[in-house]
């Protein structure tokens, strides 16, 4: 059971990042009700797809989550920037 929960959460984090990226790309705000619902819909949808198509979505989610974490927070740790 915990294995499936972990796989779902990995896909959900991938969906949340994809939803956030699409929302920001089209000029939406993450703090509005629409933005939160949009991100949650992407998170649940890609979390569910990850349960069905494990291998492909785990590869995509791991690479995308790692790349986005490095891009967002790498400057803070590696370049000693005070803000992100």
mmCIF file with all atom_site columns, C-alpha atoms in Angstrom:
data_model
loop_
_atom_site.group_PDB
_atom_site.id
_atom_site.type_symbol
_atom_site.label_atom_id
_atom_site.label_alt_id
_atom_site.label_comp_id
_atom_site.label_asym_id
_atom_site.label_entity_id
_atom_site.label_seq_id
_atom_site.pdbx_PDB_ins_code
_atom_site.Cartn_x
_atom_site.Cartn_y
_atom_site.Cartn_z
_atom_site.occupancy
_atom_site.B_iso_or_equiv
_atom_site.pdbx_formal_charge
_atom_site.auth_seq_id
_atom_site.auth_comp_id
_atom_site.auth_asym_id
_atom_site.auth_atom_id
_atom_site.pdbx_PDB_model_num
ATOM 1  C CA . UNK A 1 1  ? 0.000  0.000  0.000   1.00 0.00 ? 1  UNK A CA 1
ATOM 2  C CA . UNK A 1 2  ? 2.733  2.496  0.909   1.00 0.00 ? 2  UNK A CA 1
ATOM 3  C CA . UNK A 1 3  ? 4.501  1.673  -2.357  1.00 0.00 ? 3  UNK A CA 1
ATOM 4  C CA . UNK A 1 4  ? 1.473  2.827  -4.348  1.00 0.00 ? 4  UNK A CA 1
ATOM 5  C CA . UNK A 1 5  ? 1.109  5.949  -2.200  1.00 0.00 ? 5  UNK A CA 1
ATOM 6  C CA . UNK A 1 6  ? 4.749  6.839  -2.840  1.00 0.00 ? 6  UNK A CA 1
ATOM 7  C CA . UNK A 1 7  ? 4.351  6.347  -6.583  1.00 0.00 ? 7  UNK A CA 1
ATOM 8  C CA . UNK A 1 8  ? 1.201  8.484  -6.566  1.00 0.00 ? 8  UNK A CA 1
ATOM 9  C CA . UNK A 1 9  ? 2.954  11.253 -4.615  1.00 0.00 ? 9  UNK A CA 1
ATOM 10 C CA . UNK A 1 10 ? 5.886  11.227 -7.040  1.00 0.00 ? 10 UNK A CA 1
ATOM 11 C CA . UNK A 1 11 ? 3.474  11.631 -9.959  1.00 0.00 ? 11 UNK A CA 1
ATOM 12 C CA . UNK A 1 12 ? 1.470  14.239 -8.066  1.00 0.00 ? 12 UNK A CA 1
ATOM 13 C CA . UNK A 1 13 ? 4.573  16.341 -7.461  1.00 0.00 ? 13 UNK A CA 1
ATOM 14 C CA . UNK A 1 14 ? 5.352  16.065 -11.177 1.00 0.00 ? 14 UNK A CA 1
ATOM 15 C CA . UNK A 1 15 ? 1.796  17.175 -11.980 1.00 0.00 ? 15 UNK A CA 1
ATOM 16 C CA . UNK A 1 16 ? 1.960  20.066 -9.540  1.00 0.00 ? 16 UNK A CA 1
ATOM 17 C CA . UNK A 1 17 ? 5.180  21.336 -11.106 1.00 0.00 ? 17 UNK A CA 1
ATOM 18 C CA . UNK A 1 18 ? 3.784  20.957 -14.633 1.00 0.00 ? 18 UNK A CA 1
ATOM 19 C CA . UNK A 1 19 ? 0.556  22.721 -13.612 1.00 0.00 ? 19 UNK A CA 1
ATOM 20 C CA . UNK A 1 20 ? 2.517  25.507 -11.931 1.00 0.00 ? 20 UNK A CA 1
ATOM 21 C CA . UNK A 1 21 ? 4.736  25.938 -15.004 1.00 0.00 ? 21 UNK A CA 1
ATOM 22 C CA . UNK A 1 22 ? 1.760  26.090 -17.386 1.00 0.00 ? 22 UNK A CA 1
ATOM 23 C CA . UNK A 1 23 ? -0.097 28.490 -15.117 1.00 0.00 ? 23 UNK A CA 1
ATOM 24 C CA . UNK A 1 24 ? 2.850  30.866 -14.846 1.00 0.00 ? 24 UNK A CA 1
ATOM 25 C CA . UNK A 1 25 ? 3.575  30.543 -18.571 1.00 0.00 ? 25 UNK A CA 1
ATOM 26 C CA . UNK A 1 26 ? 0.134  31.906 -19.426 1.00 0.00 ? 26 UNK A CA 1
ATOM 27 C CA . UNK A 1 27 ? 0.298  34.677 -16.835 1.00 0.00 ? 27 UNK A CA 1
ATOM 28 C CA . UNK A 1 28 ? -1.869 33.103 -14.144 1.00 0.00 ? 28 UNK A CA 1
ATOM 29 C CA . UNK A 1 29 ? -1.386 33.633 -10.453 1.00 0.00 ? 29 UNK A CA 1
ATOM 30 C CA . UNK A 1 30 ? -0.662 30.719 -8.145  1.00 0.00 ? 30 UNK A CA 1
ATOM 31 C CA . UNK A 1 31 ? -2.295 32.445 -5.166  1.00 0.00 ? 31 UNK A CA 1
ATOM 32 C CA . UNK A 1 32 ? -5.800 32.655 -6.665  1.00 0.00 ? 32 UNK A CA 1
ATOM 33 C CA . UNK A 1 33 ? -8.464 29.992 -6.243  1.00 0.00 ? 33 UNK A CA 1
ATOM 34 C CA . UNK A 1 34 ? -8.268 29.128 -9.934  1.00 0.00 ? 34 UNK A CA 1
ATOM 35 C CA . UNK A 1 35 ? -4.511 28.680 -9.719  1.00 0.00 ? 35 UNK A CA 1
ATOM 36 C CA . UNK A 1 36 ? -4.737 26.348 -6.742  1.00 0.00 ? 36 UNK A CA 1
ATOM 37 C CA . UNK A 1 37 ? -7.484 24.270 -8.372  1.00 0.00 ? 37 UNK A CA 1
ATOM 38 C CA . UNK A 1 38 ? -5.555 24.167 -11.668 1.00 0.00 ? 38 UNK A CA 1
ATOM 39 C CA . UNK A 1 39 ? -2.425 22.879 -9.940  1.00 0.00 ? 39 UNK A CA 1
ATOM 40 C CA . UNK A 1 40 ? -4.402 20.340 -7.891  1.00 0.00 ? 40 UNK A CA 1
ATOM 41 C CA . UNK A 1 41 ? -6.137 18.993 -10.997 1.00 0.00 ? 41 UNK A CA 1
ATOM 42 C CA . UNK A 1 42 ? -2.787 18.480 -12.718 1.00 0.00 ? 42 UNK A CA 1
ATOM 43 C CA . UNK A 1 43 ? -1.371 16.860 -9.577  1.00 0.00 ? 43 UNK A CA 1
ATOM 44 C CA . UNK A 1 44 ? -4.221 14.365 -9.216  1.00 0.00 ? 44 UNK A CA 1
ATOM 45 C CA . UNK A 1 45 ? -4.329 13.623 -12.944 1.00 0.00 ? 45 UNK A CA 1
ATOM 46 C CA . UNK A 1 46 ? -0.619 12.917 -13.281 1.00 0.00 ? 46 UNK A CA 1
ATOM 47 C CA . UNK A 1 47 ? -0.560 11.087 -9.955  1.00 0.00 ? 47 UNK A CA 1
ATOM 48 C CA . UNK A 1 48 ? -3.259 8.756  -11.275 1.00 0.00 ? 48 UNK A CA 1
ATOM 49 C CA . UNK A 1 49 ? -1.472 8.317  -14.595 1.00 0.00 ? 49 UNK A CA 1
ATOM 50 C CA . UNK A 1 50 ? 1.701  7.437  -12.735 1.00 0.00 ? 50 UNK A CA 1
ATOM 51 C CA . UNK A 1 51 ? -0.094 4.568  -11.011 1.00 0.00 ? 51 UNK A CA 1
ATOM 52 C CA . UNK A 1 52 ? -1.104 3.193  -14.431 1.00 0.00 ? 52 UNK A CA 1
ATOM 53 C CA . UNK A 1 53 ? 2.063  3.956  -16.440 1.00 0.00 ? 53 UNK A CA 1
ATOM 54 C CA . UNK A 1 54 ? 4.687  3.575  -13.728 1.00 0.00 ? 54 UNK A CA 1
ATOM 55 C CA . UNK A 1 55 ? 7.965  3.330  -15.570 1.00 0.00 ? 55 UNK A CA 1
ATOM 56 C CA . UNK A 1 56 ? 7.586  6.202  -18.031 1.00 0.00 ? 56 UNK A CA 1
ATOM 57 C CA . UNK A 1 57 ? 6.057  8.653  -15.582 1.00 0.00 ? 57 UNK A CA 1
ATOM 58 C CA . UNK A 1 58 ? 8.566  7.878  -12.845 1.00 0.00 ? 58 UNK A CA 1
ATOM 59 C CA . UNK A 1 59 ? 11.398 8.600  -15.280 1.00 0.00 ? 59 UNK A CA 1
ATOM 60 C CA . UNK A 1 60 ? 9.789  11.873 -16.387 1.00 0.00 ? 60 UNK A CA 1
ATOM 61 C CA . UNK A 1 61 ? 8.856  12.984 -12.885 1.00 0.00 ? 61 UNK A CA 1
ATOM 62 C CA . UNK A 1 62 ? 12.282 12.244 -11.435 1.00 0.00 ? 62 UNK A CA 1
ATOM 63 C CA . UNK A 1 63 ? 14.100 14.130 -14.178 1.00 0.00 ? 63 UNK A CA 1
ATOM 64 C CA . UNK A 1 64 ? 11.700 17.088 -14.201 1.00 0.00 ? 64 UNK A CA 1
ATOM 65 C CA . UNK A 1 65 ? 11.573 17.399 -10.401 1.00 0.00 ? 65 UNK A CA 1
ATOM 66 C CA . UNK A 1 66 ? 15.368 17.273 -10.190 1.00 0.00 ? 66 UNK A CA 1
ATOM 67 C CA . UNK A 1 67 ? 15.866 19.809 -12.956 1.00 0.00 ? 67 UNK A CA 1
ATOM 68 C CA . UNK A 1 68 ? 13.308 22.230 -11.552 1.00 0.00 ? 68 UNK A CA 1
ATOM 69 C CA . UNK A 1 69 ? 14.736 21.931 -8.039  1.00 0.00 ? 69 UNK A CA 1
ATOM 70 C CA . UNK A 1 70 ? 18.202 22.670 -9.336  1.00 0.00 ? 70 UNK A CA 1
ATOM 71 C CA . UNK A 1 71 ? 16.969 25.625 -11.380 1.00 0.00 ? 71 UNK A CA 1
ATOM 72 C CA . UNK A 1 72 ? 14.873 27.100 -8.564  1.00 0.00 ? 72 UNK A CA 1
ATOM 73 C CA . UNK A 1 73 ? 17.129 26.491 -5.588  1.00 0.00 ? 73 UNK A CA 1
ATOM 74 C CA . UNK A 1 74 ? 20.578 25.938 -7.071  1.00 0.00 ? 74 UNK A CA 1
ATOM 75 C CA . UNK A 1 75 ? 21.390 29.638 -7.140  1.00 0.00 ? 75 UNK A CA 1
ATOM 76 C CA . UNK A 1 76 ? 20.700 29.931 -3.445  1.00 0.00 ? 76 UNK A CA 1
ATOM 77 C CA . UNK A 1 77 ? 22.998 27.071 -2.462  1.00 0.00 ? 77 UNK A CA 1
ATOM 78 C CA . UNK A 1 78 ? 25.729 27.232 -5.098  1.00 0.00 ? 78 UNK A CA 1
ATOM 79 C CA . UNK A 1 79 ? 25.947 30.960 -5.795  1.00 0.00 ? 79 UNK A CA 1
ATOM 80 C CA . UNK A 1 80 ? 25.171 32.063 -2.224  1.00 0.00 ? 80 UNK A CA 1
ATOM 81 C CA . UNK A 1 81 ? 22.339 34.333 -3.339  1.00 0.00 ? 81 UNK A CA 1
ATOM 82 C CA . UNK A 1 82 ? 20.290 35.801 -0.530  1.00 0.00 ? 82 UNK A CA 1
ATOM 83 C CA . UNK A 1 83 ? 16.978 35.341 -2.324  1.00 0.00 ? 83 UNK A CA 1
ATOM 84 C CA . UNK A 1 84 ? 15.599 33.112 -5.019  1.00 0.00 ? 84 UNK A CA 1
#
